[in-house]
Short mmCIF file of N, CA and C and ligand atoms in Angstrom, two decimals:
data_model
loop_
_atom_site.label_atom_id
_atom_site.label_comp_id
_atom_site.label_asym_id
_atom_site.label_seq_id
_atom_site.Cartn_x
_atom_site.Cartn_y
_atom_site.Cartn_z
N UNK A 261 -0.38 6.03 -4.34
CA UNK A 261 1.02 5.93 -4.75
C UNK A 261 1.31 4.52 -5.26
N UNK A 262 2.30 4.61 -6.32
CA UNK A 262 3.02 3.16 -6.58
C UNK A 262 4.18 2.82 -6.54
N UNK A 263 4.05 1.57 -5.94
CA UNK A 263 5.77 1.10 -5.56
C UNK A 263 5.94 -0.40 -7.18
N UNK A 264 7.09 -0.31 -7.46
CA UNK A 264 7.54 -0.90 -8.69
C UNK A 264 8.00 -2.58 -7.94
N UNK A 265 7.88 -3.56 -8.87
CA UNK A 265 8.37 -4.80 -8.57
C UNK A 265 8.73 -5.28 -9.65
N UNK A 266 10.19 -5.92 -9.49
CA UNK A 266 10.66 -6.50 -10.83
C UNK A 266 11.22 -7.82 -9.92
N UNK A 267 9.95 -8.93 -11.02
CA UNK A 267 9.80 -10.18 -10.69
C UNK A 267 11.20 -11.22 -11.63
N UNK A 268 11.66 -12.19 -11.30
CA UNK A 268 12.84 -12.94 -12.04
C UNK A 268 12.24 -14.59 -12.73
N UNK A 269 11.55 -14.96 -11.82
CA UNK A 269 10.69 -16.45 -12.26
C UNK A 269 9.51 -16.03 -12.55
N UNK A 270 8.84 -17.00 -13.51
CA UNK A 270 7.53 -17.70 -13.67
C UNK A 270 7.02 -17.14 -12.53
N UNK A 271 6.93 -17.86 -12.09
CA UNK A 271 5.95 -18.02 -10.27
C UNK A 271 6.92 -17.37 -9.35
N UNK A 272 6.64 -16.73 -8.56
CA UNK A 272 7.60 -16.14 -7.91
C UNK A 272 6.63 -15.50 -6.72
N UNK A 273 7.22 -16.04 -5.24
CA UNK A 273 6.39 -14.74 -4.09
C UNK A 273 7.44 -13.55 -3.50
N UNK A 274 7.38 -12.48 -3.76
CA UNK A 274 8.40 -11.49 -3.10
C UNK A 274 7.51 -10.92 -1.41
N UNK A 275 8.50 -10.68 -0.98
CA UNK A 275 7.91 -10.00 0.17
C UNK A 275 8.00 -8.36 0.15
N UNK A 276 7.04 -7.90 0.12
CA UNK A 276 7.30 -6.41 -0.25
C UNK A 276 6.82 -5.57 1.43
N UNK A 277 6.78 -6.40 2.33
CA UNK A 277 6.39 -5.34 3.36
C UNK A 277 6.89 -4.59 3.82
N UNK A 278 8.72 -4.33 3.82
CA UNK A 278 9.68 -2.82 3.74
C UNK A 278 9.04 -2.11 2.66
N UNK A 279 8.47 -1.78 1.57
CA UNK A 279 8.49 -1.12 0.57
C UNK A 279 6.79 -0.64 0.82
N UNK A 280 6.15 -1.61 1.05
CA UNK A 280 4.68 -0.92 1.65
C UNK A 280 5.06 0.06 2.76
N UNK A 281 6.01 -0.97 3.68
CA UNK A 281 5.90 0.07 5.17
C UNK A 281 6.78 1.68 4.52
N UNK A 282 7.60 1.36 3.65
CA UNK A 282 8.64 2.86 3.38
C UNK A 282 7.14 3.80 2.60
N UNK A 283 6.27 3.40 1.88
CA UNK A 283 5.34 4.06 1.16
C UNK A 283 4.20 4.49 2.30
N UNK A 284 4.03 3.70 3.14
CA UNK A 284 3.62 4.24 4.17
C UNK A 284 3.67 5.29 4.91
N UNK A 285 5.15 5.47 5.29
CA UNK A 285 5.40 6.49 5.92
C UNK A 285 5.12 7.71 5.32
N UNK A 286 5.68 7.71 3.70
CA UNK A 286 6.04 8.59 3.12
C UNK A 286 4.70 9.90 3.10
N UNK A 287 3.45 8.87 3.12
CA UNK A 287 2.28 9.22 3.37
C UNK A 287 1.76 10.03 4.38
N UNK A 288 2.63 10.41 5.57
CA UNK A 288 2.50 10.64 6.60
C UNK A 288 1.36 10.21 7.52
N UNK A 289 0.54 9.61 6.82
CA UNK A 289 -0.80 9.41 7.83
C UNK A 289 -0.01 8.36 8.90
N UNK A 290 -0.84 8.35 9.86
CA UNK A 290 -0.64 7.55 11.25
C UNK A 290 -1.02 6.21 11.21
N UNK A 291 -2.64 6.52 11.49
CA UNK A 291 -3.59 5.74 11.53
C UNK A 291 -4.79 5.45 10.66
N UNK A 292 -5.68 3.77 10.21
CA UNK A 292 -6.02 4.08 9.36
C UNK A 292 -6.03 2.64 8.58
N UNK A 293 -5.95 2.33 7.37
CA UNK A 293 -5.69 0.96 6.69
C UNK A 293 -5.23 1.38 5.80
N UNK A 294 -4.54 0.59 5.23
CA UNK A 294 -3.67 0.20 3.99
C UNK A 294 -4.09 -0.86 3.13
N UNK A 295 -4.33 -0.36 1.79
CA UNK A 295 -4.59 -1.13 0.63
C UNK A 295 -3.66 -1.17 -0.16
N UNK A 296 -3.37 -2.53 0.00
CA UNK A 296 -2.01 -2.73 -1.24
C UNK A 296 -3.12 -3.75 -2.56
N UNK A 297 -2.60 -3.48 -3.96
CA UNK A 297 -3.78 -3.29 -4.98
C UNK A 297 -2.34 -3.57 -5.91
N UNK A 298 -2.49 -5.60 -6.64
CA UNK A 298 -1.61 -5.31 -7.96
C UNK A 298 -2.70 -5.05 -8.91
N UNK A 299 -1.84 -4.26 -9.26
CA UNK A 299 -2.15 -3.73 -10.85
C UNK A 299 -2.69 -4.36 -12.05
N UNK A 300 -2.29 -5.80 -11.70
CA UNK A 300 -2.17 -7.00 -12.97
C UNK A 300 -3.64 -7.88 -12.82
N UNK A 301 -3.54 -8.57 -14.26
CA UNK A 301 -4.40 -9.70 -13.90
C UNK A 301 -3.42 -11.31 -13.45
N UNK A 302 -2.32 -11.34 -13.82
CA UNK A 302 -1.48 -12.55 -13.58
C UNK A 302 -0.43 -12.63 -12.30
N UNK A 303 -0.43 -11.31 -11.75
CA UNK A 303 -0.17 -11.45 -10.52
C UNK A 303 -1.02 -10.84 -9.22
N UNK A 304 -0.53 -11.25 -8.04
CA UNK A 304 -1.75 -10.96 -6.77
C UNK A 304 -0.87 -10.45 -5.77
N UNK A 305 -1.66 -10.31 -4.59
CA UNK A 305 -1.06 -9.56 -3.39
C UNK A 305 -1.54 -10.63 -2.14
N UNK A 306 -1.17 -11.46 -1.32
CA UNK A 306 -1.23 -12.06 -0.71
C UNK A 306 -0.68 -11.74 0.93
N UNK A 307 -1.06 -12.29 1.96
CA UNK A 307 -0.02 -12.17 3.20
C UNK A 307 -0.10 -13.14 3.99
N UNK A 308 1.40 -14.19 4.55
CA UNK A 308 1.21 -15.36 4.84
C UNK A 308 3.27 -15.14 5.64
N UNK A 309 3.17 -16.22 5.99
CA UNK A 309 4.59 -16.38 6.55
C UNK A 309 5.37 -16.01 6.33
N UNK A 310 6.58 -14.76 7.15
CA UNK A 310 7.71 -14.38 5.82
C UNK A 310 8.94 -15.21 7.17
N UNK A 311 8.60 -15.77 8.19
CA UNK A 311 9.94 -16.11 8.85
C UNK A 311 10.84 -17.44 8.16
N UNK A 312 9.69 -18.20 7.58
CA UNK A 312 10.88 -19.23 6.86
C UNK A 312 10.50 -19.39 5.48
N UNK A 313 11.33 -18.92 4.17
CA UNK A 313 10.78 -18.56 2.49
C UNK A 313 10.54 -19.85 2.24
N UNK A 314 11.04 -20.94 2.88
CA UNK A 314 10.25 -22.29 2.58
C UNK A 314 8.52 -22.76 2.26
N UNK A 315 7.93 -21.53 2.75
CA UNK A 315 6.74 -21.70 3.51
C UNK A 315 6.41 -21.07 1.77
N UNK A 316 7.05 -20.32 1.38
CA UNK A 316 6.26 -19.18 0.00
C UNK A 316 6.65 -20.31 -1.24
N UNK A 317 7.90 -21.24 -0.76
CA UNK A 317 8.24 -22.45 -2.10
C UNK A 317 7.11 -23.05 -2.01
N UNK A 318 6.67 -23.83 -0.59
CA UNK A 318 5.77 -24.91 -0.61
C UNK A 318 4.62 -23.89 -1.29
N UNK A 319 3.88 -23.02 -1.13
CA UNK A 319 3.12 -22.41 -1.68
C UNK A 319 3.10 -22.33 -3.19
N UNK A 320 3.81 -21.73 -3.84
CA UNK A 320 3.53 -22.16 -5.22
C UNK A 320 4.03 -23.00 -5.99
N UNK A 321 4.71 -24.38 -4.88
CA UNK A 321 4.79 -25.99 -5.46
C UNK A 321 3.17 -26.49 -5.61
N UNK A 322 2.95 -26.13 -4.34
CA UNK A 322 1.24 -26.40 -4.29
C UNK A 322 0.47 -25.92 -5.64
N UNK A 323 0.51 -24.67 -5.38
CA UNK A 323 -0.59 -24.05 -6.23
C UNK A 323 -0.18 -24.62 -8.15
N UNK A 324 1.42 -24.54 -8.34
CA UNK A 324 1.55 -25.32 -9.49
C UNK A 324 1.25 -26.29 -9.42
N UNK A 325 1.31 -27.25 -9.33
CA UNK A 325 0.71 -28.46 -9.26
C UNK A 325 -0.96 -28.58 -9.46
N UNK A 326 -1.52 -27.96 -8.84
CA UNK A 326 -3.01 -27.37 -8.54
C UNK A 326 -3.57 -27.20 -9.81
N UNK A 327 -2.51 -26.24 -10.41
CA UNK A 327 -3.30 -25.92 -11.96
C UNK A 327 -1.86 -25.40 -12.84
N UNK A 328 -1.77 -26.35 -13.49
CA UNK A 328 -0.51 -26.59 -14.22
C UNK A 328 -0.73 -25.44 -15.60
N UNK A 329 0.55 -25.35 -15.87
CA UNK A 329 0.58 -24.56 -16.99
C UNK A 329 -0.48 -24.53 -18.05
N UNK A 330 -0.33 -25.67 -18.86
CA UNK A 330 -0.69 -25.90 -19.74
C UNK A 330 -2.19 -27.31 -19.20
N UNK A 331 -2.82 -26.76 -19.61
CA UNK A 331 -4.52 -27.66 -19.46
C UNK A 331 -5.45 -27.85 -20.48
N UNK A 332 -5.19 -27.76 -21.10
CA UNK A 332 -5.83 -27.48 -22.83
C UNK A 332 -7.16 -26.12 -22.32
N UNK A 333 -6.46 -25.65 -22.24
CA UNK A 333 -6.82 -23.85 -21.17
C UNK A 333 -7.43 -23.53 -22.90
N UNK A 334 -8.86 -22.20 -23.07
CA UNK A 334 -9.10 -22.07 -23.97
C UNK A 334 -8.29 -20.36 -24.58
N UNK A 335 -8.20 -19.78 -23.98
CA UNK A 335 -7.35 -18.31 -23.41
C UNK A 335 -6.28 -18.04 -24.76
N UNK A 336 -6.27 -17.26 -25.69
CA UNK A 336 -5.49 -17.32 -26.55
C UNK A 336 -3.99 -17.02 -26.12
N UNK A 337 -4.01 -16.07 -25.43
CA UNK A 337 -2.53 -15.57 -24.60
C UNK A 337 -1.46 -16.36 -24.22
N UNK A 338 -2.51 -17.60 -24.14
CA UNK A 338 -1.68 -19.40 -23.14
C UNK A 338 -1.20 -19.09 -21.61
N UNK A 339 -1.71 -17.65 -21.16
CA UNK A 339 -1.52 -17.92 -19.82
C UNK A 339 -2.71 -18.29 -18.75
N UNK A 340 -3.41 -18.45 -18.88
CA UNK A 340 -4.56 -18.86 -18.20
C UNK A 340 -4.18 -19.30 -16.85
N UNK A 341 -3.40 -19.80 -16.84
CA UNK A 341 -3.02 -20.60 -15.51
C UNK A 341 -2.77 -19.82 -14.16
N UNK A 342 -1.80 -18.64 -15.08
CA UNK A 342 -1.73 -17.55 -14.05
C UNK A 342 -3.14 -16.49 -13.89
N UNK A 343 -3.53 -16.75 -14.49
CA UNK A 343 -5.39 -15.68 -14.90
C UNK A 343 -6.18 -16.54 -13.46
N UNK A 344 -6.25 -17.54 -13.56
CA UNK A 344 -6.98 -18.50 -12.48
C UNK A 344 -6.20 -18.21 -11.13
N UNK A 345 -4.90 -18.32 -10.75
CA UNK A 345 -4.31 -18.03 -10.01
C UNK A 345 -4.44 -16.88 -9.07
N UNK A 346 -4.51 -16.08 -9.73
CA UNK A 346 -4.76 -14.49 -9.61
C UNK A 346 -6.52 -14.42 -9.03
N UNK A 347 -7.43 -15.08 -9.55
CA UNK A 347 -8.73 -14.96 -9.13
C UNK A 347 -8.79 -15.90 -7.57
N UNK A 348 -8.20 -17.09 -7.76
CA UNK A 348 -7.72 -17.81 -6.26
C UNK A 348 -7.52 -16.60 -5.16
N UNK A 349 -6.33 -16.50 -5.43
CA UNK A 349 -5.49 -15.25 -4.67
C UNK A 349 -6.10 -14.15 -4.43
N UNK A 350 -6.59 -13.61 -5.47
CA UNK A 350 -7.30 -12.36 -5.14
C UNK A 350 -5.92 -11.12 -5.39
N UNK A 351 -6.44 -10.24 -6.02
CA UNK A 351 -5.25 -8.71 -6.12
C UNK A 351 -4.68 -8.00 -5.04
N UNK A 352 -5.58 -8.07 -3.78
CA UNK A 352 -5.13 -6.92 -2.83
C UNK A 352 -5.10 -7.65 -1.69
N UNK A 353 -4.59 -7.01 -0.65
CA UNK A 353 -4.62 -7.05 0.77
C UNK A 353 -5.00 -5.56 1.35
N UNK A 354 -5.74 -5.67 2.75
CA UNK A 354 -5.77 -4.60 3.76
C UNK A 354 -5.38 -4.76 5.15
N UNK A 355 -4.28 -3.54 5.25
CA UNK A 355 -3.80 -4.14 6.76
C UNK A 355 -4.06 -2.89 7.29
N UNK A 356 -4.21 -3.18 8.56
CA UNK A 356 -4.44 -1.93 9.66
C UNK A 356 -2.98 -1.16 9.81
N UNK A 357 -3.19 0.24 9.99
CA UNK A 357 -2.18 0.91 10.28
C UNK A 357 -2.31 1.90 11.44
N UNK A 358 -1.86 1.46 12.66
CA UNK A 358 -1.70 1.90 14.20
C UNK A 358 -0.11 2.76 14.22
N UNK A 359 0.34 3.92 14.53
CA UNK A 359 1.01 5.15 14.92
C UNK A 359 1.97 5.02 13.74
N UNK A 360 1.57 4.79 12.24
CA UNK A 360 2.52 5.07 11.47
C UNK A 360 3.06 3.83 10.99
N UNK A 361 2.61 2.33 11.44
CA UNK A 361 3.50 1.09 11.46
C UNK A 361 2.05 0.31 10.68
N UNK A 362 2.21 -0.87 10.10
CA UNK A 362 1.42 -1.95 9.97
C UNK A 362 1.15 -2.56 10.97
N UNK A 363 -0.10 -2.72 11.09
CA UNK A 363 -0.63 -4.11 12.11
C UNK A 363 -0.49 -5.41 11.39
N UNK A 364 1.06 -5.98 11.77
CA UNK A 364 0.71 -7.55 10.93
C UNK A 364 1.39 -8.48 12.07
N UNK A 365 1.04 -9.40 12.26
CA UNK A 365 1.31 -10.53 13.33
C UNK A 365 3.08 -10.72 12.78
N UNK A 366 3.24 -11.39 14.10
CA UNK A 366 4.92 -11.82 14.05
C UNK A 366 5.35 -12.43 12.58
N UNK A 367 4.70 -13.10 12.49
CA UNK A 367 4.96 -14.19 11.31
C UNK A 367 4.64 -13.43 9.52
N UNK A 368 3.73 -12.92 9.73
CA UNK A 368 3.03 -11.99 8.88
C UNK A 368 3.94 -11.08 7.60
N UNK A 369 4.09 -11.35 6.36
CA UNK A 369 4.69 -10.70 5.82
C UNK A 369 3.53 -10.57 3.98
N UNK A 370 3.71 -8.95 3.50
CA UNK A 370 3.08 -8.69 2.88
C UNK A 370 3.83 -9.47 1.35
N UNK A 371 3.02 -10.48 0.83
CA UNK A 371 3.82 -11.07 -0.55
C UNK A 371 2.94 -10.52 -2.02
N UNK A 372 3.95 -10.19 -2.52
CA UNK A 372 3.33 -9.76 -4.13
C UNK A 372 3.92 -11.35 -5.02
N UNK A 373 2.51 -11.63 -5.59
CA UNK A 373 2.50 -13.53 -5.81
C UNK A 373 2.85 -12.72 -7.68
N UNK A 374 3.60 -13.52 -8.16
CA UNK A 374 4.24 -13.53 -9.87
C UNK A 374 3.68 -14.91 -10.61
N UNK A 375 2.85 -14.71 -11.14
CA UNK A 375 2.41 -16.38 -11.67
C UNK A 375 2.80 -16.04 -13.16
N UNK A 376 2.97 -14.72 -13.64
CA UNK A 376 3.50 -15.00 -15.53
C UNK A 376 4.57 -14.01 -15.50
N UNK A 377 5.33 -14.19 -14.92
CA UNK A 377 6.79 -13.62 -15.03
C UNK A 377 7.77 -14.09 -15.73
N UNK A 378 9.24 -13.08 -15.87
CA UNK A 378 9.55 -12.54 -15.15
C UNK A 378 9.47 -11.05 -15.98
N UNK A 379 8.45 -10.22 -14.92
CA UNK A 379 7.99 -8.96 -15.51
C UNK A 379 8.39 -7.82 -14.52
N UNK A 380 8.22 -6.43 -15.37
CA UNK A 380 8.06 -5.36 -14.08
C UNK A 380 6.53 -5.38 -14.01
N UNK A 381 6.39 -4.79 -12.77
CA UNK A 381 5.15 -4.89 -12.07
C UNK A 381 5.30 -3.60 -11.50
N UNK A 382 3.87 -3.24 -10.88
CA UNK A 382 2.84 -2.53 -9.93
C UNK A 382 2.26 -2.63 -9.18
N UNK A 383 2.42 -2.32 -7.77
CA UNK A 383 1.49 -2.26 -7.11
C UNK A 383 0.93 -1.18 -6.60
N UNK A 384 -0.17 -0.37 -6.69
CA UNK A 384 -0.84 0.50 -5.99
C UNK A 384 -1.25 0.47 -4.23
N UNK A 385 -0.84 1.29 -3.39
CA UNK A 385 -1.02 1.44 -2.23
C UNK A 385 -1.83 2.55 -2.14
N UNK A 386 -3.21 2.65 -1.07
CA UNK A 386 -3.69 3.59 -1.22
C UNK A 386 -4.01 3.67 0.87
N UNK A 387 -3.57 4.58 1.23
CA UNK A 387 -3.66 5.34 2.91
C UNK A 387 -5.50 5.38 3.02
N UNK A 388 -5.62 4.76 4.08
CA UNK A 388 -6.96 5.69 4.25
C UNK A 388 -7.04 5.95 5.42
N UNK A 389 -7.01 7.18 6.00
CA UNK A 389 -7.29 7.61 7.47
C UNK A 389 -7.90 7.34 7.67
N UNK A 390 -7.66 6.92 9.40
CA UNK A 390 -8.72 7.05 10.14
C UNK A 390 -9.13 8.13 11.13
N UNK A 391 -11.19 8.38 10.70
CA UNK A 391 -11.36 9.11 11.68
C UNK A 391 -11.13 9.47 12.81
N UNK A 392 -10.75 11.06 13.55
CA UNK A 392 -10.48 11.52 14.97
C UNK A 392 -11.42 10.33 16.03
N UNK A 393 -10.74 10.05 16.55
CA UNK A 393 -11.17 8.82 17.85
C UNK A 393 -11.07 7.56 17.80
N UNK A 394 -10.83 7.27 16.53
CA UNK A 394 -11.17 5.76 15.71
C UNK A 394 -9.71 5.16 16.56
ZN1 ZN B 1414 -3.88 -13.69 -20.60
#
């Protein structure tokens, strides 16, 4: 299944873990893992702090800085920056799913990372049961 994201900045981290957990359910499975999968090459799927959004600024103050827009990048598109970004980051996350809920620590929140926005987006979620006993 896919859940839709419409990003507003450049760089941008959303927290999408209501919208995984609502696609979750919808799934009925219980137990099992969860693959959340963007779609894109310029944006990623990350999971890191959602109790203070300070924590997702300092994050892509960092990472801009890291690798700035413009680098005399060879990439005809001129986004490169977010292309590199995206390979950093990586596309997906997998979280465990125990009686229907995510297994994610207190702090823990699922972020869909926007490095060439502001676009609609995709992310693919895919259920995978787990075997009787598991
Ligand atoms: Zn490109």
């Amino acid at each position: 299944m896919q859940i839709s994201v419409k990003t507003k900045d450049q760089t941008e981290m959303i927290d999408i873990t209501s919208k995984v957990q609502a696609a979750v359910r919808e799934s009925g499975i219980q137990n099992g893992l969860v693959h959340v999968f963007s779609m894109h090459t310029t944006a990623a799927v990350t999971i890191n702090e959602n109790a203070d959004p300070e924590v997702g600024t300092d994050i892509l103050n960092t990472i801009n800085k890291v690798i700035p827009w413009n680098d005399h990048f060879k990439h005809m598109e001129g986004n490169s920056a977010a292309h590199i970004k995206v390979s950093l980051f990586g596309p997906s996350e997998t979280i465990p799913l125990e009686n229907g809920s995510l297994v994610l620590g207190t702090w823990q929140g699922i972020y869909f990372c926007e490095f060439d926005g502001p676009r609609n987006r995709w992310v693919h979620i895919t259920v995978i049961p787990a075997e009787k006993g598991f």
